[in-house]
Coordinates of C-alpha atoms and ligand atoms in Angstrom, one line a residue:
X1 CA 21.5 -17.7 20.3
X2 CA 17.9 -16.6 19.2
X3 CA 17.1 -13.1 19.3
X4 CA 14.0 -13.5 21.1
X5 CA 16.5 -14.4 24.2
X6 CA 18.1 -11.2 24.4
X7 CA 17.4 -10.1 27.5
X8 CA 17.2 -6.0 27.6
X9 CA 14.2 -4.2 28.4
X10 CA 12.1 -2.3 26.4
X11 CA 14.2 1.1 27.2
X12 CA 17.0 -0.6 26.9
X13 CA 16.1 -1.3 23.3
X14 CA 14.7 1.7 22.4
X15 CA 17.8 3.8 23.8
X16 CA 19.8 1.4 21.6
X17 CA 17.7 2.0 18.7
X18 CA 17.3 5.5 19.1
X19 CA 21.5 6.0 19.5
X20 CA 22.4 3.7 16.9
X21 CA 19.5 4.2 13.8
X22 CA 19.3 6.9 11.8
X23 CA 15.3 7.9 12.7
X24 CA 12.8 9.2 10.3
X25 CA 10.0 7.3 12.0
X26 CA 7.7 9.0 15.0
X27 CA 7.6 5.2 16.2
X28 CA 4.9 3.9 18.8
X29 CA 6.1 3.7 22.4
X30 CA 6.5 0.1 22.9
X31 CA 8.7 -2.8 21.1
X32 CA 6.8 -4.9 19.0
X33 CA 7.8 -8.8 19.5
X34 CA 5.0 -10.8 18.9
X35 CA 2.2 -10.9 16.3
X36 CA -0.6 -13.1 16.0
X37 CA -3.7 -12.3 13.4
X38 CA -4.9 -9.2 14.8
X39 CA -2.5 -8.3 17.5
X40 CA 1.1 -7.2 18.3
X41 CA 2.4 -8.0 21.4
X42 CA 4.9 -6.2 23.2
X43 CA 7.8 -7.2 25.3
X44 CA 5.3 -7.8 28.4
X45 CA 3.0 -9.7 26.6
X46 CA 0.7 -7.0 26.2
X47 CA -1.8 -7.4 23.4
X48 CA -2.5 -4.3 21.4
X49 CA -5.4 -4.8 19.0
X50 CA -3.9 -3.7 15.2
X51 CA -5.7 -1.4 13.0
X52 CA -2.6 -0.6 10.5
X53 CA -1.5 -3.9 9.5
X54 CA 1.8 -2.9 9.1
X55 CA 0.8 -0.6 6.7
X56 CA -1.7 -3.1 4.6
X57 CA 0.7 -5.6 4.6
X58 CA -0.8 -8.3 6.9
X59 CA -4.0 -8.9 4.5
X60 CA -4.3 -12.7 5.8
X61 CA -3.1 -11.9 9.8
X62 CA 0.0 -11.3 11.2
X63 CA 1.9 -14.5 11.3
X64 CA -0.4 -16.2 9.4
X65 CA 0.0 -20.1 9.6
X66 CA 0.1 -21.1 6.1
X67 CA 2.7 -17.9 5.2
X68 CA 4.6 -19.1 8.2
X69 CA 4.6 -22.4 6.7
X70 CA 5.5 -21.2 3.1
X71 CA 8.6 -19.6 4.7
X72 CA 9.7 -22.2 7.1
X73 CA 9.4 -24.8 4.5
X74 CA 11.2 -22.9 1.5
X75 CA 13.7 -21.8 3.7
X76 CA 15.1 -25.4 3.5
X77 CA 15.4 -25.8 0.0
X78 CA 16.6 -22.9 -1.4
X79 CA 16.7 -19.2 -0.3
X80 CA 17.9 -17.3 -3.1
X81 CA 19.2 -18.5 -6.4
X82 CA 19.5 -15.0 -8.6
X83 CA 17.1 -14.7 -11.9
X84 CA 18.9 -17.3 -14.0
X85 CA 17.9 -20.6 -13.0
X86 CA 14.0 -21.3 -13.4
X87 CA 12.7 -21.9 -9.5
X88 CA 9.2 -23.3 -8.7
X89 CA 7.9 -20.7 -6.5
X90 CA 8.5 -18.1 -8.9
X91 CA 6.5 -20.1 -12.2
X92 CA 3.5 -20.8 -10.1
X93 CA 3.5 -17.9 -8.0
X94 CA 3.4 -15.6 -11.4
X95 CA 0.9 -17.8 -13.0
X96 CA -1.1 -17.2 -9.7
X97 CA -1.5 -13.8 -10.1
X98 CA -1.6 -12.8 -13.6
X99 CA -4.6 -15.4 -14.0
X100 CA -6.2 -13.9 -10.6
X101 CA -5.7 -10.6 -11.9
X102 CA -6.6 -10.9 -15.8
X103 CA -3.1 -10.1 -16.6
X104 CA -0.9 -11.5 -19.6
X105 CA 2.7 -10.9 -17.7
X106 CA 4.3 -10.0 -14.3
X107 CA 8.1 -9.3 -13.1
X108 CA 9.0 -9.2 -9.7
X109 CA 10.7 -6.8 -7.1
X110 CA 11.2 -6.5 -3.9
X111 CA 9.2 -3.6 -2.7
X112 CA 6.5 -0.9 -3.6
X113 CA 8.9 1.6 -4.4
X114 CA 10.9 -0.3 -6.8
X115 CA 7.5 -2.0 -8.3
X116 CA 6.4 1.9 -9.2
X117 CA 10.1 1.9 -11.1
X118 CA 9.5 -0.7 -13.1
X119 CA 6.0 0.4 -14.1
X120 CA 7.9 3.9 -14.8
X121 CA 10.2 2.7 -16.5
X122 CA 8.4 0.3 -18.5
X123 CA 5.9 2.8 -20.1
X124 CA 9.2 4.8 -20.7
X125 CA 10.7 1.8 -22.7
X126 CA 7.2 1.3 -24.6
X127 CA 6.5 5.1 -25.1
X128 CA 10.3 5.6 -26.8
X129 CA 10.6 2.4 -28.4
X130 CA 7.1 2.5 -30.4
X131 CA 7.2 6.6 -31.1
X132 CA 10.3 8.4 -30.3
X133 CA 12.8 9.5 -27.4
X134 CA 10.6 12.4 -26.5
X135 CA 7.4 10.0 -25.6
X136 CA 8.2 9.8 -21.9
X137 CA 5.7 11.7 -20.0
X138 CA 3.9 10.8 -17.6
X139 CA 0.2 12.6 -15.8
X140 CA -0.1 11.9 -12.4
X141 CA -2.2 13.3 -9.1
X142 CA -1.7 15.7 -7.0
X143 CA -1.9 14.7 -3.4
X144 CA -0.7 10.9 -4.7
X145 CA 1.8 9.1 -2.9
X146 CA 4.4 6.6 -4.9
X147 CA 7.0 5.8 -3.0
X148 CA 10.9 7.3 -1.9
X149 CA 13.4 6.1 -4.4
X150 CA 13.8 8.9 -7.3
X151 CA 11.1 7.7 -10.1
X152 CA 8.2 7.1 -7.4
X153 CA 8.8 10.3 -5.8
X154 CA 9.2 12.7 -8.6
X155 CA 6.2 10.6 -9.9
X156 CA 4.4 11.6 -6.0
X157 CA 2.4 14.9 -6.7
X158 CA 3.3 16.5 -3.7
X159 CA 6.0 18.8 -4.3
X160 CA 6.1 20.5 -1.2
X161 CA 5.8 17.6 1.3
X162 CA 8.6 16.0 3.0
X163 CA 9.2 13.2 0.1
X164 CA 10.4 15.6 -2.3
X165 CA 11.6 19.1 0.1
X166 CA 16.0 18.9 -0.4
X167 CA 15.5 15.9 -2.5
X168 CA 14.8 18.2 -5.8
X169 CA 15.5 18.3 -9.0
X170 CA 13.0 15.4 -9.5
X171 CA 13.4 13.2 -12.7
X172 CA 11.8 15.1 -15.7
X173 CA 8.8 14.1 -17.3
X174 CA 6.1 14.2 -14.5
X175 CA 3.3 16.5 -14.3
X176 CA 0.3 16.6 -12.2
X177 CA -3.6 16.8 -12.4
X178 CA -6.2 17.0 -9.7
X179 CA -7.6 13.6 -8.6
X180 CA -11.3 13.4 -9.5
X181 CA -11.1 16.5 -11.8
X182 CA -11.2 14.8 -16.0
X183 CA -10.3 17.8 -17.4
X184 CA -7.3 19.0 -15.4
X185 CA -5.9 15.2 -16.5
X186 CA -7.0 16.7 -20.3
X187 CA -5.1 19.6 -19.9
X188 CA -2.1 18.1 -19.2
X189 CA -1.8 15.4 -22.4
X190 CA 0.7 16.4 -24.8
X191 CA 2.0 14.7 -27.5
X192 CA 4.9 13.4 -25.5
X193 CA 2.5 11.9 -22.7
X194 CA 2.9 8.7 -22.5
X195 CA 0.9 7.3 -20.0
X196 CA -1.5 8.4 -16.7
X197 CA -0.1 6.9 -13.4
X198 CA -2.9 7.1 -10.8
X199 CA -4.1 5.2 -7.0
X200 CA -7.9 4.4 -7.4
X201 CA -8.0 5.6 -3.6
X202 CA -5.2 8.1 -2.7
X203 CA -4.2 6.1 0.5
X204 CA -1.0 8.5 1.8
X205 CA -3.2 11.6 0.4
X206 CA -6.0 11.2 3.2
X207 CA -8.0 8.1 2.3
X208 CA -9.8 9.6 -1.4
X209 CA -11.2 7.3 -3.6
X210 CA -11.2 8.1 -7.1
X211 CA -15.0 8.2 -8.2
X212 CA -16.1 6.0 -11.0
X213 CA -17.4 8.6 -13.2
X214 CA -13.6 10.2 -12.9
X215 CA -12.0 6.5 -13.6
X216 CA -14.1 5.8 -16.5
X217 CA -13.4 9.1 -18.4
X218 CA -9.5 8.4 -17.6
X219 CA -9.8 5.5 -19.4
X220 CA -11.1 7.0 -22.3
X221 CA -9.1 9.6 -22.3
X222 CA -6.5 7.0 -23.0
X223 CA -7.8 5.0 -25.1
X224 CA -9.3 8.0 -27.0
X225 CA -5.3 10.0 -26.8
X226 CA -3.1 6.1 -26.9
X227 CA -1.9 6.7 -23.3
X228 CA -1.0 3.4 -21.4
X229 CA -3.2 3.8 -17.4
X230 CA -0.8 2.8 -15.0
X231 CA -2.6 2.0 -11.4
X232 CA -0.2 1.9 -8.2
X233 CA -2.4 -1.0 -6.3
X234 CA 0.4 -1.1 -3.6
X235 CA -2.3 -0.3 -0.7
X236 CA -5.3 -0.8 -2.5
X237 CA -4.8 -4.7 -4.0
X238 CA -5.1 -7.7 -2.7
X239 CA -8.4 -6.9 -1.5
X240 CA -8.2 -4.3 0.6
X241 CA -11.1 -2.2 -1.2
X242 CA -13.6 -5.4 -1.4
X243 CA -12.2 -6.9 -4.8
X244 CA -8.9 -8.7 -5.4
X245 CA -7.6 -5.4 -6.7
X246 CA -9.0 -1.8 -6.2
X247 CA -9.1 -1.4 -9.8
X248 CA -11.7 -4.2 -10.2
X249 CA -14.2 -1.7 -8.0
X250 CA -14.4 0.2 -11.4
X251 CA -15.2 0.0 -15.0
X252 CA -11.3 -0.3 -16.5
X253 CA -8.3 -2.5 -17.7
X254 CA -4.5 -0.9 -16.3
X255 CA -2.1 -1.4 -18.9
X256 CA -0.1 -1.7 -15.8
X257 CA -0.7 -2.3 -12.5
X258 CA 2.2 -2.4 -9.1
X259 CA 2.1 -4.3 -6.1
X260 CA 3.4 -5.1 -3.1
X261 CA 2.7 -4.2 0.4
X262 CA 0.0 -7.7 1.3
X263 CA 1.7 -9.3 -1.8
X264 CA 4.0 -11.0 0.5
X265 CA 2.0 -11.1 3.9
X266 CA 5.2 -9.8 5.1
X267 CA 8.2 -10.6 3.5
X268 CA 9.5 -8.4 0.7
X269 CA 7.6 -8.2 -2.9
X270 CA 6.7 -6.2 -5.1
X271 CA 5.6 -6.8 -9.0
X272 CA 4.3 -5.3 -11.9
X273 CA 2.0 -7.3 -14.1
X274 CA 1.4 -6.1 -17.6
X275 CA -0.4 -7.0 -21.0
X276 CA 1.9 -8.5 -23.5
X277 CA 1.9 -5.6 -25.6
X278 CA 2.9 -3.5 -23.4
X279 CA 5.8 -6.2 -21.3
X280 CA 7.3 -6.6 -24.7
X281 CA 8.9 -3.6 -24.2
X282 CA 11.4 -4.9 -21.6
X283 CA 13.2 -7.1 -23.7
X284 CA 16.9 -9.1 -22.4
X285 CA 19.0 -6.9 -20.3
X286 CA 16.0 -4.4 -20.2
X287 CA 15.7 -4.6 -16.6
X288 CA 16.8 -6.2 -13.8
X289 CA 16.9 -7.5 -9.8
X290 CA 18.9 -9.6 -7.5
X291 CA 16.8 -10.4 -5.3
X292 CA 13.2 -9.5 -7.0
X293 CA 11.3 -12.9 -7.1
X294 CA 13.7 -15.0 -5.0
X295 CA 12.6 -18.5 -4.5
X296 CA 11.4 -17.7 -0.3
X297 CA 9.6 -14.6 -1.5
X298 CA 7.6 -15.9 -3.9
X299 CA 7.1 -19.1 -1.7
X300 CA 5.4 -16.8 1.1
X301 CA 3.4 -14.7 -1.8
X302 CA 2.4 -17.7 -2.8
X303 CA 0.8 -19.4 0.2
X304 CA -0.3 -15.3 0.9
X305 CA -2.8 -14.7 -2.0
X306 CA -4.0 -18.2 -1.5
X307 CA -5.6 -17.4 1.9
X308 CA -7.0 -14.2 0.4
X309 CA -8.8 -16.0 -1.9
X310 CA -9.5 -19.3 -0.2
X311 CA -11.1 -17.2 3.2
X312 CA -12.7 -14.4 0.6
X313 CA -11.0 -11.5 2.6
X314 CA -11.9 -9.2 0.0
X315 CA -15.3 -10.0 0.2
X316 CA -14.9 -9.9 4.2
X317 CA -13.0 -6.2 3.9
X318 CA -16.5 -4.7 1.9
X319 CA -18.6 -6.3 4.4
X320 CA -17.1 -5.5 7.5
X321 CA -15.8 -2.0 6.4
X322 CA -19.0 -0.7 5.1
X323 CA -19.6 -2.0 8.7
X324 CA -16.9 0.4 9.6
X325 CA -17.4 2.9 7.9
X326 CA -20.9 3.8 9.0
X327 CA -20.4 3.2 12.5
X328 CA -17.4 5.5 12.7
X329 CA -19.6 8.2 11.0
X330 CA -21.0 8.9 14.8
X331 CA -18.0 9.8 16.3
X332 CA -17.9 13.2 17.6
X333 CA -16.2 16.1 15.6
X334 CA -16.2 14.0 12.1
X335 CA -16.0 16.1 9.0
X336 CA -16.1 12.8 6.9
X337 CA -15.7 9.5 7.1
X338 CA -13.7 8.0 3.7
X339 CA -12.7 5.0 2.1
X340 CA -13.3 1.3 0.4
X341 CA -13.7 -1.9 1.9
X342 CA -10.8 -2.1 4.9
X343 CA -8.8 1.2 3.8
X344 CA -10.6 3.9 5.8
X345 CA -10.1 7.2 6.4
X346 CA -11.6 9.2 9.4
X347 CA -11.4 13.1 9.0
X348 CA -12.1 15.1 12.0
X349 CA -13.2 19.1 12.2
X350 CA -9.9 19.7 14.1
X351 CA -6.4 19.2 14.0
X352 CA -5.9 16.7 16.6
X353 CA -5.2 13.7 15.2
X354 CA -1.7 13.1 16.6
X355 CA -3.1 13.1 20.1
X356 CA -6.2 11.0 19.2
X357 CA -3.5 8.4 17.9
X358 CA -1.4 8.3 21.0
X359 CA -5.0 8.2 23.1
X360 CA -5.4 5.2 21.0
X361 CA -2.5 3.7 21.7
X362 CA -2.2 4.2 25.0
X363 CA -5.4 2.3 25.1
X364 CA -3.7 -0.5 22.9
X365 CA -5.3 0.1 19.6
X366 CA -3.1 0.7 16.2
X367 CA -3.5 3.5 14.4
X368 CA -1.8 6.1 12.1
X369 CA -2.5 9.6 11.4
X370 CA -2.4 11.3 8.0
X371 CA -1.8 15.4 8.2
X372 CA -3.3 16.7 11.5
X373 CA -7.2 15.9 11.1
X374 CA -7.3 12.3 9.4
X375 CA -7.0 8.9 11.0
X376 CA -6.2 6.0 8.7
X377 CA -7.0 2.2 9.3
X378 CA -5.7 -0.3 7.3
X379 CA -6.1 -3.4 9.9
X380 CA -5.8 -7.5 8.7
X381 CA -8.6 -8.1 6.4
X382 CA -9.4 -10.9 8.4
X383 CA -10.9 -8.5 11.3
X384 CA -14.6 -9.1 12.7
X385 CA -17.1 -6.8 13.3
X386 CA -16.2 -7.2 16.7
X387 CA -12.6 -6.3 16.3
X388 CA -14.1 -2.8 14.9
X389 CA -16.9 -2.4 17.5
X390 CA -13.4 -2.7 19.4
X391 CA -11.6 -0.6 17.8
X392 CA -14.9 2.3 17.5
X393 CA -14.9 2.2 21.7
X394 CA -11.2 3.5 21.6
X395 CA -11.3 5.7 19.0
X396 CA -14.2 7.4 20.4
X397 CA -13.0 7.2 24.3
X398 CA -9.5 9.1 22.6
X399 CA -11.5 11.3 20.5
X400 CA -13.5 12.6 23.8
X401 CA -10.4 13.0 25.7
X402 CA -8.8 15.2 23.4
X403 CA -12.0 17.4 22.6
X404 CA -12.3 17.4 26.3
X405 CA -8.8 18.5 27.0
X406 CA -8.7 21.1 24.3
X407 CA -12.0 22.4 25.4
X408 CA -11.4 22.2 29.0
Ligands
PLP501 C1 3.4 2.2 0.4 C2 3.2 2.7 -0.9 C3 4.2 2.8 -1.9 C4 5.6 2.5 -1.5 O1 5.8 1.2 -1.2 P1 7.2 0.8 -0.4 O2 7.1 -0.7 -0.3 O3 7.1 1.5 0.9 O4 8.3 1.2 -1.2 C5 3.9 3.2 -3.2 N1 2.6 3.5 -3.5 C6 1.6 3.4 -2.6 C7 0.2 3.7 -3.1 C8 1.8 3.0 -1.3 O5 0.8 2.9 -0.5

């Protein structure tokens, strides 16, 4: 039987979803079952025009042919094999990326979360190995966002936000510093710091870019106090911000940096590429993954970052979101309009971005809201001008219904 034979309706399938799944999602009203480039279909056919991407993952498209390919194709040889035999996908999919990315080594996992882990623990391993079992601690922002398993979140400088509220005691070791603020980071070094774990733009945390000015004086604050910089590029790579990774926007070298989200163009990855000196430190037995790197995985990371590069989608993400960007500055009720390249924030002078999302939906466009007053868009990097002139007509007939109703 395929699935895409099942024959229930859409309430059908939501009833059953909603009765049998434990829900911590405020999901859209429809059931996604189709996706092309840059649309979602749902069980009518209807298109709805996508300006989340699945949460940055589909960089290249939904669907895209050459992923779909990758996975069709790998899926006949060999699926999963475990981490001890040697597998072609994996070899040229990590020389792939640590010679896109000007990195010495990379390890695979098999999702953001679990990428920010291995970064954690990895500058644990190098901190205590090289100077002592108290060298562990790591600086990181407030307002970041790092994921849901245990080191991500404690590492997630929001302590009063649903990630960490009846989750506490977080893992020790974590302390946080104002984004953009040098010498908040300052205050915070102590001689068992370790490292500075940072996202150059804060994409849960409303769409902040770090400034350069801010990036550069972390850096040598690290160099200057031997901290390892540790940059979370699991929204911001694969071209999202205009370069390959968000990083490359600013004047600095990550000892390590995670990935994930477009890594795969869908399927689950995550990695952490790091400089020798530093990867050294995760010697046999060290650390460890079933699935992380698995032969189908890498295969559809592979064929992934190959259309980034080969269609230049990060050089298509600066030029169409500065696009963007300035055109969604004349929507009414803006406070300020944030971002880099395709990650975009829109923060309005009220708190009605809940019903300006469901406006938007309602007139099938994609989008998620941040808090009550920010809208975030994180569509395909493969969108056109058109696709946001699109997108700035809904946004701005959804915006207008809501001031209207509010004011009426
Ligand atoms: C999404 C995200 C994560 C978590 O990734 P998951 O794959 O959901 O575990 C971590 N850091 C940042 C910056 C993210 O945007």
């Amino acid at each position: 039987m395929k699935l895409s034979d099942v024959k229930l309706t859409a309430q059908e399938l939501m009833d059953m979803t909603n009765k049998y799944m434990i829900e911590t999602y405020q999901r859209f009203p429809f059931v996604a079952v189709k996706a092309k480039d840059m649309y979602l279909y749902d069980e009518e056919g209807q298109p709805y025009l996508d300006f989340y991407g699945g949460i940055a993952v589909n960089n290249a498209g939904s669907c895209n042919e050459k992923v779909v390919a990758a996975i069709r194709d790998q899926a006949g040889d060999i699926i999963h094999t475990f981490n001890y035999p040697y597998s072609i996908p994996q070899a040229i999919l990590a020389k792939l990326v640590c010679e896109t990315i000007g990195m010495d080594k990379i390890f695979f996992q098999n999702s953001g979360t679990e990428a920010n882990e291995a970064m954690i623990k990895l500058a644990r391993k190098y901190g205590t190995d090289k100077y002592g079992p108290e060298k562990y601690h790591i600086i990181t922002a407030k307002k970041s966002f790092h994921g849901r398993t245990f080191g991500a979140m404690s590492a997630t400088g929001q302590p009063d936000n649903a990630c960490q509220m009846g989750f506490k005691p977080m893992l020790p070791g974590f302390t946080y510093a104002e984004l953009n603020n040098l010498e908040s980071f300052k205050a915070e070094v102590s001689e068992n710091t370790i490292a500075i774990m940072l996202e150059v733009v804060q994409g849960e945390g409303g769409v902040v870019p770090a400034t350069k000015e801010f990036m550069k004086g972390i850096q040598e604050l690290c160099k200057e106090k031997g901290l390892l910089l540790l940059i979370d590029e699991i929204q911001t790579g694969w071209c999202r911000t205009g370069k390959i990774m968000g990083y490359m926007n600013y004047d600095i070298k990550p000892d390590i940096v995670s990935m994930a989200k477009a890594l795969g163009g869908g399927v689950p990855i995550g990695a952490i590429c790091a400089t020798k000196e530093v990867a050294q430190a995760f010697n046999l037995g060290a650390h460890g993954t079933t699935y992380g790197g698995s032969p189908l995985c890498c295969a559809a990371a592979y064929a992934q970052v190959n259309e980034l590069l080969d269609r230049k989608l990060a050089e298509n993400a600066k030029e169409v979101g500065d696009y963007f960007m300035d055109k969604l500055r004349s929507l009414p009720r803006v406070k300020e309009v944030r971002g880099m390249g395709l990650l975009v924030g829109v923060e309005f002078d009220f708190g009605g971005a809940a019903d300006i999302k469901h406006g938007c939906i309602d007139r099938k466009l994609l989008v998620t809201a941040i808090g009550t007053s920010i809208i975030r868009m994180v569509p395909p990097l493969i969108a056109t001008k058109e696709d946001c002139d699109k997108a700035y007509e809904i946004l701005k007939a959804s915006v207008e219904e809501v001031i209207n109703k509010t004011e009426g």
